[in-house]
Amino acid sequence: MYAFDVIGEITFSKRFGFLETGQDINDMMHHTANFMTYTGTIGQVPNLDWYFRIKNPILHVLRPTSNILSFTLKQIQEHEKSPEKNSRDLLSRFIEARQKYPDIVDDDLLHDYTNTNVAGGSDTTAIMLRTLVFNITTRKQVLDKVVAEISTVMKARPKDTDPDTPITWAEGLSMTYYQACLKEAMRYHPPTAQILPRVVPQGGVELCGVYLPAGTNVGCNAWTVHRDKQLYGEDADEFRPERWLEVSSEQAKKMEALLFTFGAGKRACVGKNIALLEMTKFVPEFFRRFEVRVVDAGRYRITSSWLAVQSGLDVYLTLRDPAALVAEV
Ligand code: HEM
């Protein structure tokens, strides 16, 4: 709900309202999840999409993303009625691009930009947040170190700071151990479960000694890259944030550069920095506000389609006294 509402705020200056209501309004999240499952399967034989969705008039009407689509269409219409509002959101920039480059950006592309943002930036970020919360909470030593670091940050604040001030970007970045947890989470459980494809351009390419002609589909899967023992060590199958702190800073940079969580090259994720901002601020703030205990780690399941989505992450939350972390030794 948080991840969706943030995307709403960034894209349209308007939350979907999930956090306020605690409800999956109009089943928008449910439909997006279904669409990801559809994409994961049908995306393997993309021509089928033409028959199932695009060309088929009945199924076209039942498009699984329709609720998100109607929400975004409504936001575009509202924006066009009063363009002076919300001038810093992404929708305003997309509309600006349509005015500036009418030959490239038509109405369809404007809708695509907006919907891709919502679909691409919500579930992915939510998966990362769950990965962080589950893997930190179920490892006491890791959790203790993260909480100790939050406490250090709180103690370093000027005495008159309002205790409700959320953890800032700079504070989140200064938490070296938590940043190692973040990199480890991006390595251990990249949200995209499938190969990110590319098409070999004119002239072909030689990859690992094999010549591939133009038009060949090639790609990598983040899960296989990230579990490579030559890159990340013999214990690459384990969640161990310390691996990022034990190596030289040069080696850590190399390991980070090889992370494939956000893809690579020209089509790499455009929302990477927004996602890093969310993860850097949200998770420490969550652990600052609550003592978190997983109800039953055995219930945690990962189901893969286009995305590797978790279920069963139920937790007990106990509100922390904001002063407690400052007082803790
Ligand atoms: C942890 C969160 C996220 C993950 C793991 C993630 C992952 C990815 C991946 C793997 C790709 C394809 C890259 C490739 O083929 O090389 C992608 C593309 C994209 N992402 Fe993200 N993403 C995240 C968050 C976001 C956010 C917050 C936004 C928007 C604010 C966003 C918007 C997009 C868009 C628009 C594309 C398509 C880019 C293009 O085709 O040129 N993503 N993302």
Coordinates of C-alpha atoms and ligand atoms in Angstrom, one line a residue:
M1 CA 0.0 0.0 0.0
Y2 CA 2.9 2.3 0.8
A3 CA 4.7 1.6 -2.4
F4 CA 1.5 2.2 -4.5
D5 CA 0.7 5.4 -2.7
V6 CA 4.2 6.8 -3.1
I7 CA 4.0 6.2 -6.9
G8 CA 0.6 7.9 -6.9
E9 CA 2.1 10.9 -5.1
I10 CA 5.1 11.1 -7.4
T11 CA 3.2 10.5 -10.6
F12 CA -0.1 12.4 -10.1
S13 CA 0.5 14.3 -6.8
K14 CA -2.3 12.1 -5.5
R15 CA -2.2 9.0 -3.5
F16 CA -4.4 6.1 -4.4
G17 CA -5.7 6.1 -0.9
F18 CA -4.6 2.6 0.2
L19 CA -2.8 3.8 3.3
E20 CA -5.7 6.0 4.5
T21 CA -8.3 3.3 4.0
G22 CA -6.3 0.2 4.6
Q23 CA -8.2 -1.3 1.6
D24 CA -7.2 -2.4 -1.9
I25 CA -9.5 0.3 -3.5
N26 CA -11.2 -0.9 -6.7
D27 CA -9.0 -4.0 -6.5
M28 CA -6.2 -2.0 -8.1
M29 CA -3.4 -3.9 -6.4
H30 CA -5.1 -7.2 -7.1
H31 CA -5.5 -6.4 -10.8
T32 CA -1.9 -5.3 -11.1
A33 CA -0.7 -8.5 -9.4
N34 CA -2.8 -10.5 -11.9
F35 CA -1.4 -8.6 -14.8
M36 CA 2.1 -9.4 -13.6
T37 CA 1.2 -13.1 -13.5
Y38 CA -0.3 -12.9 -17.0
T39 CA 2.8 -11.0 -18.3
G40 CA 5.1 -13.7 -16.8
T41 CA 3.4 -16.5 -18.7
I42 CA 2.1 -14.9 -21.9
G43 CA 5.3 -12.8 -22.1
Q44 CA 7.1 -16.0 -23.0
V45 CA 5.1 -16.2 -26.2
P46 CA 4.4 -12.6 -26.8
N47 CA 2.3 -13.2 -30.0
L48 CA -0.3 -14.8 -27.8
D49 CA -1.0 -11.4 -26.2
W50 CA -2.3 -10.2 -29.5
Y51 CA -5.0 -12.8 -29.5
F52 CA -5.8 -12.9 -25.8
R53 CA -5.9 -9.1 -25.1
I54 CA -5.2 -6.6 -27.8
K55 CA -7.2 -8.1 -30.7
N56 CA -9.9 -9.9 -28.7
P57 CA -12.7 -7.4 -28.2
I58 CA -14.2 -9.2 -25.2
L59 CA -11.0 -9.7 -23.3
H60 CA -9.8 -6.3 -24.3
V61 CA -12.7 -4.8 -22.3
L62 CA -11.7 -7.1 -19.4
R63 CA -8.1 -6.0 -19.4
P64 CA -6.7 -6.9 -16.0
T65 CA -5.2 -3.5 -15.5
S66 CA -8.4 -1.7 -16.2
N67 CA -8.9 -0.2 -12.8
I68 CA -5.4 1.3 -12.7
L69 CA -6.0 2.4 -16.3
S70 CA -9.2 4.2 -15.4
F71 CA -7.5 5.9 -12.4
T72 CA -4.6 7.2 -14.5
L73 CA -7.0 8.3 -17.3
K74 CA -9.0 10.3 -14.7
Q75 CA -5.8 11.9 -13.3
I76 CA -4.8 12.9 -16.9
Q77 CA -8.2 14.5 -17.5
E78 CA -8.1 16.3 -14.2
H79 CA -4.6 17.5 -14.8
E80 CA -5.6 18.9 -18.2
K81 CA -8.6 20.7 -16.6
S82 CA -6.3 22.6 -14.2
P83 CA -2.7 22.3 -15.5
E84 CA -1.5 25.1 -13.1
K85 CA -1.7 22.6 -10.2
N86 CA 0.9 19.9 -9.4
S87 CA 3.5 21.3 -11.8
R88 CA 6.4 19.2 -10.3
D89 CA 4.8 15.7 -10.6
L90 CA 5.8 13.2 -13.3
L91 CA 2.5 13.5 -15.1
S92 CA 3.2 17.2 -15.7
R93 CA 6.6 16.3 -17.2
F94 CA 5.0 13.7 -19.4
I95 CA 2.4 16.2 -20.6
E96 CA 5.2 18.7 -21.2
A97 CA 7.0 16.1 -23.3
R98 CA 3.8 15.6 -25.4
Q99 CA 3.6 19.3 -26.1
K100 CA 7.3 19.6 -26.9
Y101 CA 7.6 16.4 -29.0
P102 CA 4.2 15.8 -30.5
D103 CA 5.7 13.6 -33.3
I104 CA 7.0 11.2 -30.7
V105 CA 4.7 11.5 -27.6
D106 CA 1.0 10.9 -28.5
D107 CA -1.9 10.2 -26.2
D108 CA -1.2 6.5 -26.2
L109 CA 2.4 7.0 -25.2
L110 CA 1.3 9.4 -22.5
H111 CA -0.9 6.7 -21.0
D112 CA 1.8 4.1 -21.4
Y113 CA 4.4 6.3 -19.6
T114 CA 1.9 6.8 -16.7
N115 CA 0.8 3.2 -16.4
T116 CA 4.3 1.8 -16.8
N117 CA 5.3 4.0 -13.9
V118 CA 2.5 2.7 -11.7
A119 CA 2.9 -1.0 -12.7
G120 CA 6.7 -0.8 -12.7
G121 CA 7.3 1.1 -9.5
S122 CA 4.8 -0.3 -7.1
D123 CA 4.9 -4.1 -6.8
T124 CA 8.7 -4.1 -7.4
T125 CA 9.3 -1.7 -4.5
A126 CA 6.9 -3.6 -2.3
I127 CA 8.8 -6.8 -2.9
M128 CA 12.0 -5.2 -1.9
L129 CA 10.4 -3.8 1.3
R130 CA 9.1 -7.2 2.2
T131 CA 12.5 -8.8 1.5
L132 CA 14.2 -6.3 3.8
V133 CA 11.6 -6.6 6.6
F134 CA 11.5 -10.4 6.5
N135 CA 15.3 -11.1 6.2
I136 CA 16.2 -8.5 8.8
T137 CA 13.5 -9.4 11.3
T138 CA 14.2 -13.2 11.1
R139 CA 17.9 -12.8 11.9
K140 CA 18.3 -11.4 15.4
Q141 CA 21.9 -10.4 15.0
V142 CA 21.1 -8.4 11.8
L143 CA 18.0 -6.8 13.5
D144 CA 20.0 -5.8 16.6
K145 CA 22.7 -4.1 14.4
V146 CA 20.1 -2.2 12.4
V147 CA 18.3 -1.0 15.5
A148 CA 21.6 0.0 17.1
E149 CA 22.4 2.0 14.0
I150 CA 19.0 3.7 14.1
S151 CA 19.7 4.5 17.8
T152 CA 23.1 6.1 16.8
V153 CA 21.4 8.3 14.2
M154 CA 18.7 9.4 16.7
K155 CA 21.3 10.3 19.3
A156 CA 23.3 12.4 16.8
R157 CA 20.3 14.6 16.1
P158 CA 20.2 18.1 17.7
K159 CA 18.4 17.8 21.1
D160 CA 15.5 20.0 20.0
T161 CA 14.6 17.8 17.0
D162 CA 10.9 16.9 16.9
P163 CA 10.9 13.1 17.7
D164 CA 8.3 12.7 14.9
T165 CA 10.8 13.8 12.2
P166 CA 11.2 10.8 9.9
I167 CA 14.6 9.4 9.2
T168 CA 16.1 11.5 6.4
W169 CA 17.8 10.4 3.2
A170 CA 21.2 11.6 4.6
E171 CA 20.6 9.7 7.9
G172 CA 19.6 6.6 6.0
L173 CA 22.7 6.8 3.9
S174 CA 24.9 7.2 6.9
M175 CA 23.7 3.8 8.3
T176 CA 26.5 1.7 6.8
Y177 CA 25.2 -1.6 8.1
Y178 CA 21.7 -0.9 6.9
Q179 CA 23.0 0.1 3.5
A180 CA 24.8 -3.3 3.4
C181 CA 21.4 -5.0 4.2
L182 CA 19.8 -3.0 1.4
K183 CA 22.4 -4.2 -1.2
E184 CA 22.2 -7.7 0.2
A185 CA 18.4 -7.7 -0.2
M186 CA 18.7 -6.4 -3.8
R187 CA 21.1 -9.2 -4.5
Y188 CA 19.3 -12.0 -2.6
H189 CA 15.8 -11.3 -3.8
P190 CA 15.6 -9.2 -7.0
P191 CA 11.9 -8.5 -7.7
T192 CA 12.1 -9.4 -11.4
A193 CA 12.0 -13.2 -11.7
Q194 CA 12.5 -13.6 -15.4
I195 CA 15.1 -12.9 -18.0
L196 CA 15.4 -9.3 -19.1
P197 CA 15.5 -9.7 -22.9
R198 CA 17.4 -7.7 -25.5
V199 CA 17.5 -8.2 -29.3
V200 CA 20.9 -8.6 -31.0
P201 CA 21.3 -5.6 -33.3
Q202 CA 22.4 -5.4 -37.0
G203 CA 25.7 -7.1 -37.5
G204 CA 25.2 -9.8 -34.8
V205 CA 27.3 -10.2 -31.7
E206 CA 29.8 -12.7 -30.3
L207 CA 28.9 -13.7 -26.7
C208 CA 31.1 -16.1 -24.8
G209 CA 32.6 -17.4 -28.0
V210 CA 29.2 -18.0 -29.7
Y211 CA 28.2 -15.9 -32.7
L212 CA 24.6 -14.8 -32.5
P213 CA 22.9 -13.3 -35.6
A214 CA 20.9 -10.0 -35.6
G215 CA 17.4 -10.5 -34.3
T216 CA 18.3 -13.2 -31.7
N217 CA 16.8 -12.7 -28.3
V218 CA 19.3 -12.8 -25.5
G219 CA 19.1 -11.9 -21.8
C220 CA 20.1 -12.5 -18.2
N221 CA 18.1 -13.4 -15.1
A222 CA 19.1 -11.4 -12.0
W223 CA 18.5 -14.4 -9.8
T224 CA 21.2 -16.5 -11.6
V225 CA 23.7 -13.6 -11.8
H226 CA 23.2 -12.8 -8.1
R227 CA 23.7 -16.3 -6.9
D228 CA 27.0 -16.7 -8.9
K229 CA 29.6 -17.9 -6.3
Q230 CA 32.4 -16.5 -8.3
L231 CA 30.9 -13.0 -8.0
Y232 CA 29.4 -13.0 -4.5
G233 CA 31.3 -15.8 -2.7
E234 CA 30.7 -19.4 -1.8
D235 CA 27.8 -18.5 0.5
A236 CA 26.0 -16.6 -2.3
D237 CA 22.8 -18.6 -1.4
E238 CA 22.7 -17.0 2.0
F239 CA 21.4 -13.6 3.2
R240 CA 24.5 -12.1 4.8
P241 CA 24.8 -8.3 4.7
E242 CA 28.4 -8.6 6.1
R243 CA 29.7 -9.7 2.7
W244 CA 29.5 -6.1 1.6
L245 CA 31.5 -4.8 4.5
E246 CA 34.2 -7.5 4.6
V247 CA 35.7 -6.8 1.2
S248 CA 37.7 -3.9 0.0
S249 CA 35.8 -0.8 -1.1
E250 CA 36.9 -1.5 -4.7
Q251 CA 35.6 -5.1 -4.5
A252 CA 32.3 -3.9 -3.0
K253 CA 31.9 -1.4 -5.8
K254 CA 32.5 -4.2 -8.3
M255 CA 29.9 -6.4 -6.6
E256 CA 27.5 -3.5 -6.6
A257 CA 28.1 -2.7 -10.3
L258 CA 27.2 -6.3 -11.1
L259 CA 23.9 -6.2 -9.4
F260 CA 21.2 -6.7 -12.0
T261 CA 18.2 -5.7 -9.8
F262 CA 17.3 -2.7 -11.9
G263 CA 18.5 -4.2 -15.2
A264 CA 21.3 -2.6 -17.2
G265 CA 22.1 -0.4 -20.2
K266 CA 19.8 2.0 -22.0
R267 CA 16.6 0.3 -20.8
A268 CA 17.6 0.1 -17.2
C269 CA 15.0 1.1 -14.6
V270 CA 14.4 4.8 -14.7
G271 CA 12.9 4.7 -11.2
K272 CA 16.0 3.3 -9.5
N273 CA 16.9 6.4 -7.5
I274 CA 13.3 6.8 -6.3
A275 CA 13.2 3.2 -5.2
L276 CA 16.5 3.6 -3.4
L277 CA 15.1 6.7 -1.7
E278 CA 12.0 4.8 -0.5
M279 CA 14.0 1.8 0.8
T280 CA 16.6 4.0 2.5
K281 CA 14.0 6.0 4.4
F282 CA 11.1 3.6 4.9
V283 CA 12.7 0.5 6.4
P284 CA 14.8 2.3 9.1
E285 CA 11.7 4.4 10.0
F286 CA 9.6 1.3 10.2
F287 CA 12.0 -0.3 12.7
R288 CA 12.3 3.0 14.6
R289 CA 8.5 3.1 15.1
F290 CA 7.9 -0.6 15.7
E291 CA 9.3 -3.6 17.3
V292 CA 8.6 -6.2 14.6
R293 CA 8.3 -10.0 15.1
V294 CA 7.4 -12.4 12.3
V295 CA 4.3 -14.5 13.2
D296 CA 5.5 -17.7 11.5
A297 CA 8.6 -17.6 9.2
G298 CA 7.4 -21.0 7.7
R299 CA 4.4 -19.2 6.1
Y300 CA 6.7 -17.0 4.0
R301 CA 6.4 -18.2 0.3
I302 CA 7.8 -16.8 -2.9
T303 CA 5.8 -17.3 -6.1
S304 CA 7.4 -16.5 -9.4
S305 CA 5.8 -15.2 -12.6
W306 CA 7.1 -11.9 -14.0
L307 CA 7.9 -10.9 -10.5
A308 CA 9.0 -13.0 -7.5
V309 CA 6.2 -12.1 -5.1
Q310 CA 6.1 -13.1 -1.4
S311 CA 3.1 -14.0 0.7
G312 CA 2.7 -15.0 4.3
L313 CA 4.6 -12.1 5.8
D314 CA 2.4 -11.5 8.8
V315 CA 4.1 -9.7 11.7
Y316 CA 3.3 -8.6 15.2
L317 CA 4.0 -4.9 15.6
T318 CA 4.5 -3.2 18.9
L319 CA 4.8 0.6 19.0
R320 CA 8.1 1.8 20.3
D321 CA 8.4 4.7 22.6
P322 CA 10.2 7.3 20.3
A323 CA 12.4 8.3 23.3
A324 CA 13.5 4.7 23.9
L325 CA 16.0 4.5 21.0
V326 CA 17.7 7.7 22.1
A327 CA 18.0 6.5 25.7
E328 CA 19.2 2.9 24.8
V329 CA 22.9 2.3 25.5
Ligands
HEM1 C1 13.0 -1.8 -6.2 C2 12.2 -1.3 -7.1 C3 12.3 -1.5 -8.6 C4 12.9 -2.5 -9.2 C5 13.6 -3.7 -8.7 C6 12.8 -2.2 -10.7 C7 13.2 -3.0 -11.7 C8 13.2 -2.7 -13.0 C9 13.7 -3.5 -14.1 C10 14.4 -4.8 -13.9 C11 13.4 -2.9 -15.2 C12 13.8 -3.3 -16.6 C13 15.3 -3.0 -16.9 C14 16.0 -3.6 -18.0 O1 15.3 -4.3 -18.9 O2 17.2 -3.5 -18.1 C15 12.7 -1.6 -14.9 C16 12.2 -0.7 -15.9 C17 11.5 0.3 -15.5 N1 11.2 0.8 -14.3 FE1 11.7 0.0 -12.6 N2 12.1 -1.0 -10.8 C18 11.8 -0.5 -9.5 C19 11.2 0.7 -9.2 C20 10.7 1.6 -10.1 C21 10.1 2.8 -9.8 C22 9.9 3.4 -8.4 C23 9.7 3.4 -11.0 C24 9.0 4.7 -11.2 C25 9.0 5.7 -10.5 C26 10.1 2.5 -12.1 C27 9.8 2.7 -13.4 C28 10.3 1.9 -14.4 C29 10.1 2.2 -15.8 C30 9.3 3.3 -16.4 C31 10.8 1.2 -16.5 C32 10.9 1.1 -18.1 C33 12.2 1.7 -18.5 C34 12.4 1.6 -20.0 O3 11.9 0.6 -20.6 O4 13.1 2.4 -20.6 N3 10.7 1.4 -11.5 N4 12.5 -1.5 -13.6

